[in-house]
Amino acid sequence: NAGVTQTPKFQVLKTGQSMTLQCAQDMNHEYMSWYRQDPGMGLRLIHYSVGAGITDQGEVPNGYNVSRSTTEDFPLRLLSAAPSQTSVYFCASRPGTSGRIYSYNEQFFGPGTRLTVL
Amino acid sequence: AQRVTQPEKLLSVFKGAPVELKCNYSYSGSPELFWYVQYSRQRLQLLLRHISRESIKGFTADLNKGETSFHLKKPFAQEEDSAMYYCALRVTGGGNKLTFGTGTQLKVEL
């Protein structure tokens, strides 16, 4: 299994540009999430999904859109990039209630995407 | 709303010294607490969770509901323990939502 994969690893955008950060997992996990990591702020939840076709907002959703058309993929779209969105973005997944109890709560993280908005 | 506090941004200890990374939380319900670790240039990974009362890589953490704390401890620090450590809280019925603290950078010096 590749686990959770993210592309690209690095990206530089100009203010106002749009782009999509890709996230995929091959573990058949129901739950997927997007976080951003900023110095002194820890990880903050942007959006999450509890299954295909179901998404919801996290702590800092403004400026981002998500969709979950398949179990495997959970792309994050930046509609109009702003310098405040310069960050490292992590995608994560975990099994739902059908998983084994000890794996139920563990989140698996992707390697991250480092985004700079000029 | 739930909150996780890690008061130390940086903790520097000598190899062989005891380590304690502090974590306090606020949540009115029944919490599930975790410690995640991020080694240099690697992805975050689960270190341990309170529910399984495990010891991983010599680290332990006890949930103290009275003090609302979940401090991470290790009796003898090793150089390979140098990393960023995040405490996280999962709320009951919260779907996939984990609330993270701001993290503590542990540096183990020789």
Tab-separated table of C-alpha atoms in Angstrom:
chain	number	residue	atom	x	y	z
A	1	ASN	CA	0.000	0.000	0.000
A	2	ALA	CA	1.182	3.496	-0.799
A	3	GLY	CA	-0.827	4.884	2.140
A	4	VAL	CA	-1.733	8.552	1.830
A	5	THR	CA	-0.162	10.356	-1.100
A	6	GLN	CA	-0.159	14.060	-1.892
A	7	THR	CA	0.817	16.039	-4.954
A	8	PRO	CA	2.540	18.319	-5.565
A	9	LYS	CA	5.252	18.403	-2.877
A	10	PHE	CA	5.978	22.076	-3.476
A	11	GLN	CA	4.035	24.838	-5.209
A	12	VAL	CA	4.464	28.562	-5.676
A	13	LEU	CA	1.446	30.628	-6.673
A	14	LYS	CA	0.765	34.267	-7.340
A	15	THR	CA	-2.009	36.035	-5.496
A	16	GLY	CA	-5.322	35.356	-7.176
A	17	GLN	CA	-4.337	32.121	-8.866
A	18	SER	CA	-6.290	28.959	-8.240
A	19	MET	CA	-5.037	25.436	-7.869
A	20	THR	CA	-5.927	21.996	-6.565
A	21	LEU	CA	-3.918	20.009	-4.058
A	22	GLN	CA	-4.357	16.314	-4.656
A	23	CYS	CA	-4.751	13.669	-1.972
A	24	ALA	CA	-5.324	9.960	-2.420
A	25	GLN	CA	-5.356	6.939	-0.150
A	26	ASP	CA	-5.439	3.250	-1.002
A	27	MET	CA	-6.500	1.899	2.384
A	28	ASN	CA	-10.237	2.136	1.763
A	29	HIS	CA	-10.550	4.619	4.622
A	30	GLU	CA	-13.889	6.329	5.081
A	31	TYR	CA	-12.626	9.452	6.787
A	32	MET	CA	-10.340	11.988	5.132
A	33	SER	CA	-9.209	15.430	6.248
A	34	TRP	CA	-7.158	18.408	5.236
A	35	TYR	CA	-5.026	20.341	7.716
A	36	ARG	CA	-2.723	23.282	7.424
A	37	GLN	CA	0.391	23.584	9.543
A	38	ASP	CA	1.699	27.003	10.469
A	39	PRO	CA	4.496	27.955	12.893
A	40	GLY	CA	3.124	28.568	16.356
A	41	MET	CA	-0.376	27.506	15.284
A	42	GLY	CA	-0.038	23.736	15.143
A	43	LEU	CA	-2.314	21.869	12.765
A	44	ARG	CA	-5.701	23.305	11.990
A	45	LEU	CA	-8.500	21.431	10.292
A	46	ILE	CA	-9.676	22.922	6.999
A	47	HIS	CA	-12.282	20.447	5.727
A	48	TYR	CA	-13.086	16.832	6.314
A	49	SER	CA	-15.151	14.028	4.837
A	50	VAL	CA	-16.791	11.049	6.506
A	51	GLY	CA	-17.401	9.235	3.241
A	52	ALA	CA	-17.842	9.619	-0.486
A	53	GLY	CA	-20.212	12.457	-1.255
A	54	ILE	CA	-20.087	13.875	2.286
A	55	THR	CA	-17.914	16.819	3.308
A	56	ASP	CA	-17.979	19.352	6.106
A	57	GLN	CA	-16.085	22.398	7.262
A	58	GLY	CA	-13.364	22.380	9.840
A	59	GLU	CA	-11.822	25.193	11.824
A	60	VAL	CA	-10.438	27.298	8.945
A	61	PRO	CA	-12.467	26.576	5.787
A	62	ASN	CA	-12.556	30.021	4.188
A	63	GLY	CA	-10.869	30.191	0.803
A	64	TYR	CA	-10.905	26.431	0.291
A	65	ASN	CA	-13.275	23.976	-1.352
A	66	VAL	CA	-13.321	20.191	-1.250
A	67	SER	CA	-15.223	17.357	-2.857
A	68	ARG	CA	-15.266	13.618	-2.298
A	69	SER	CA	-16.520	11.854	-5.392
A	70	THR	CA	-14.670	8.622	-4.603
A	71	THR	CA	-13.470	6.937	-1.426
A	72	GLU	CA	-9.863	7.246	-2.573
A	73	ASP	CA	-9.560	10.918	-3.512
A	74	PHE	CA	-10.059	14.117	-1.556
A	75	PRO	CA	-8.776	17.156	-3.471
A	76	LEU	CA	-8.443	20.584	-1.877
A	77	ARG	CA	-9.083	23.579	-4.097
A	78	LEU	CA	-7.806	27.073	-3.490
A	79	LEU	CA	-10.205	29.372	-5.279
A	80	SER	CA	-8.165	32.580	-5.304
A	81	ALA	CA	-4.843	32.201	-3.530
A	82	ALA	CA	-3.797	34.745	-0.925
A	83	PRO	CA	-0.470	35.176	0.921
A	84	SER	CA	-2.243	34.118	4.136
A	85	GLN	CA	-2.618	30.669	2.581
A	86	THR	CA	1.134	30.152	2.532
A	87	SER	CA	1.476	27.023	4.627
A	88	VAL	CA	2.202	23.316	4.674
A	89	TYR	CA	-0.891	21.281	3.882
A	90	PHE	CA	-1.422	17.779	5.182
A	91	CYS	CA	-4.020	15.300	4.096
A	92	ALA	CA	-4.997	12.505	6.471
A	93	SER	CA	-7.252	9.486	6.448
A	94	ARG	CA	-8.517	6.910	8.894
A	95	PRO	CA	-10.893	3.986	8.902
A	96	GLY	CA	-14.469	4.479	9.968
A	97	THR	CA	-16.475	2.545	12.469
A	98	SER	CA	-16.101	-0.634	10.476
A	99	GLY	CA	-12.377	-0.759	11.214
A	100	ARG	CA	-10.677	-2.778	13.934
A	101	ILE	CA	-10.959	-1.063	17.275
A	102	TYR	CA	-7.259	-0.357	17.620
A	103	SER	CA	-7.036	1.155	14.167
A	104	TYR	CA	-10.282	3.043	14.580
A	105	ASN	CA	-8.759	6.181	15.980
A	106	GLU	CA	-5.433	6.345	14.181
A	107	GLN	CA	-5.048	8.914	11.459
A	108	PHE	CA	-2.528	8.341	8.689
A	109	PHE	CA	-0.949	11.453	7.276
A	110	GLY	CA	0.387	12.251	3.857
A	111	PRO	CA	3.865	13.748	3.339
A	112	GLY	CA	2.549	17.288	2.959
A	113	THR	CA	2.474	19.994	0.306
A	114	ARG	CA	4.472	23.154	0.902
A	115	LEU	CA	2.604	26.068	-0.668
A	116	THR	CA	3.917	29.598	-1.074
A	117	VAL	CA	1.654	32.388	-2.269
A	118	LEU	CA	3.445	35.507	-3.430
B	1	ALA	CA	-15.220	24.463	22.193
B	2	GLN	CA	-12.375	22.066	22.798
B	3	ARG	CA	-8.825	23.302	23.139
B	4	VAL	CA	-5.369	21.748	23.458
B	5	THR	CA	-2.517	23.663	25.027
B	6	GLN	CA	1.152	22.833	24.753
B	7	PRO	CA	2.911	25.578	26.697
B	8	GLU	CA	6.448	24.923	25.486
B	9	LYS	CA	7.457	25.709	21.919
B	10	LEU	CA	10.910	24.279	22.468
B	11	LEU	CA	12.268	21.840	25.003
B	12	SER	CA	15.957	21.156	25.092
B	13	VAL	CA	17.385	18.311	27.198
B	14	PHE	CA	20.616	16.375	27.376
B	15	LYS	CA	20.839	12.780	26.269
B	16	GLY	CA	19.944	10.477	29.144
B	17	ALA	CA	17.907	13.126	30.962
B	18	PRO	CA	14.198	12.681	31.668
B	19	VAL	CA	11.725	14.274	29.285
B	20	GLU	CA	8.269	15.629	29.968
B	21	LEU	CA	6.262	17.319	27.239
B	22	LYS	CA	3.232	19.044	28.682
B	23	CYS	CA	-0.261	18.916	27.272
B	24	ASN	CA	-3.436	20.289	28.790
B	25	TYR	CA	-6.871	20.172	27.273
B	26	SER	CA	-10.290	21.651	27.783
B	27	TYR	CA	-13.337	19.676	26.769
B	28	SER	CA	-16.621	19.133	28.542
B	29	GLY	CA	-17.176	15.585	27.300
B	30	SER	CA	-15.184	12.375	27.427
B	31	PRO	CA	-11.871	13.028	25.677
B	32	GLU	CA	-9.682	10.823	23.535
B	33	LEU	CA	-6.098	11.992	23.647
B	34	PHE	CA	-3.210	11.261	21.324
B	35	TRP	CA	0.418	12.150	20.825
B	36	TYR	CA	1.698	12.526	17.283
B	37	VAL	CA	5.347	12.940	16.325
B	38	GLN	CA	6.942	14.497	13.267
B	39	TYR	CA	10.605	13.698	12.679
B	40	SER	CA	12.606	15.977	10.455
B	41	ARG	CA	11.385	15.865	6.862
B	42	GLN	CA	8.894	13.115	7.622
B	43	ARG	CA	5.138	12.968	7.885
B	44	LEU	CA	3.238	13.043	11.137
B	45	GLN	CA	2.727	9.674	12.726
B	46	LEU	CA	0.848	8.452	15.729
B	47	LEU	CA	3.071	7.919	18.743
B	48	LEU	CA	0.555	6.750	21.289
B	49	ARG	CA	-3.038	7.086	22.411
B	50	HIS	CA	-4.370	7.131	25.942
B	51	ILE	CA	-6.969	4.462	25.370
B	52	SER	CA	-4.442	1.713	24.778
B	53	ARG	CA	-2.148	2.605	27.697
B	54	GLU	CA	0.874	1.664	25.655
B	55	SER	CA	4.520	2.539	25.816
B	56	ILE	CA	6.058	3.363	22.478
B	57	LYS	CA	9.774	4.006	22.044
B	58	GLY	CA	9.987	4.362	25.817
B	59	PHE	CA	7.361	7.124	25.912
B	60	THR	CA	4.289	6.975	28.119
B	61	ALA	CA	1.411	9.332	28.734
B	62	ASP	CA	-1.281	9.146	31.374
B	63	LEU	CA	-4.594	10.867	31.043
B	64	ASN	CA	-5.312	12.858	34.193
B	65	LYS	CA	-8.930	13.967	33.990
B	66	GLY	CA	-8.712	15.888	37.251
B	67	GLU	CA	-5.901	18.068	35.941
B	68	THR	CA	-7.084	17.773	32.306
B	69	SER	CA	-3.578	16.812	31.298
B	70	PHE	CA	-1.925	14.239	29.062
B	71	HIS	CA	1.786	14.834	29.530
B	72	LEU	CA	4.254	12.777	27.515
B	73	LYS	CA	7.147	11.316	29.465
B	74	LYS	CA	10.311	9.367	28.883
B	75	PRO	CA	12.826	8.542	31.616
B	76	PHE	CA	15.964	8.749	29.453
B	77	ALA	CA	16.046	10.886	26.315
B	78	GLN	CA	17.797	9.616	23.209
B	79	GLU	CA	19.184	11.650	20.343
B	80	GLU	CA	16.681	10.059	17.951
B	81	ASP	CA	13.828	11.472	20.033
B	82	SER	CA	14.520	14.931	18.615
B	83	ALA	CA	11.340	15.854	16.744
B	84	MET	CA	8.183	17.939	16.848
B	85	TYR	CA	5.527	16.517	19.135
B	86	TYR	CA	1.835	17.320	18.886
B	87	CYS	CA	-0.827	16.554	21.427
B	88	ALA	CA	-4.281	16.001	19.928
B	89	LEU	CA	-7.809	15.691	21.230
B	90	ARG	CA	-10.621	13.877	19.508
B	91	VAL	CA	-14.117	14.771	20.592
B	92	THR	CA	-16.798	12.123	20.925
B	93	GLY	CA	-19.009	12.028	17.869
B	94	GLY	CA	-16.783	14.500	16.128
B	95	GLY	CA	-16.290	12.485	13.000
B	96	ASN	CA	-12.756	12.829	11.830
B	97	LYS	CA	-12.037	15.962	13.811
B	98	LEU	CA	-8.846	16.112	15.793
B	99	THR	CA	-7.882	19.289	17.594
B	100	PHE	CA	-4.118	19.719	17.757
B	101	GLY	CA	-1.955	21.700	20.101
B	102	THR	CA	0.649	24.079	18.746
B	103	GLY	CA	3.407	21.524	19.149
B	104	THR	CA	6.635	21.259	21.124
B	105	GLN	CA	9.993	20.910	19.430
B	106	LEU	CA	12.126	18.494	21.437
B	107	LYS	CA	15.856	18.792	21.004
B	108	VAL	CA	18.058	16.184	22.613
B	109	GLU	CA	21.639	17.323	22.941
B	110	LEU	CA	24.669	15.162	23.402
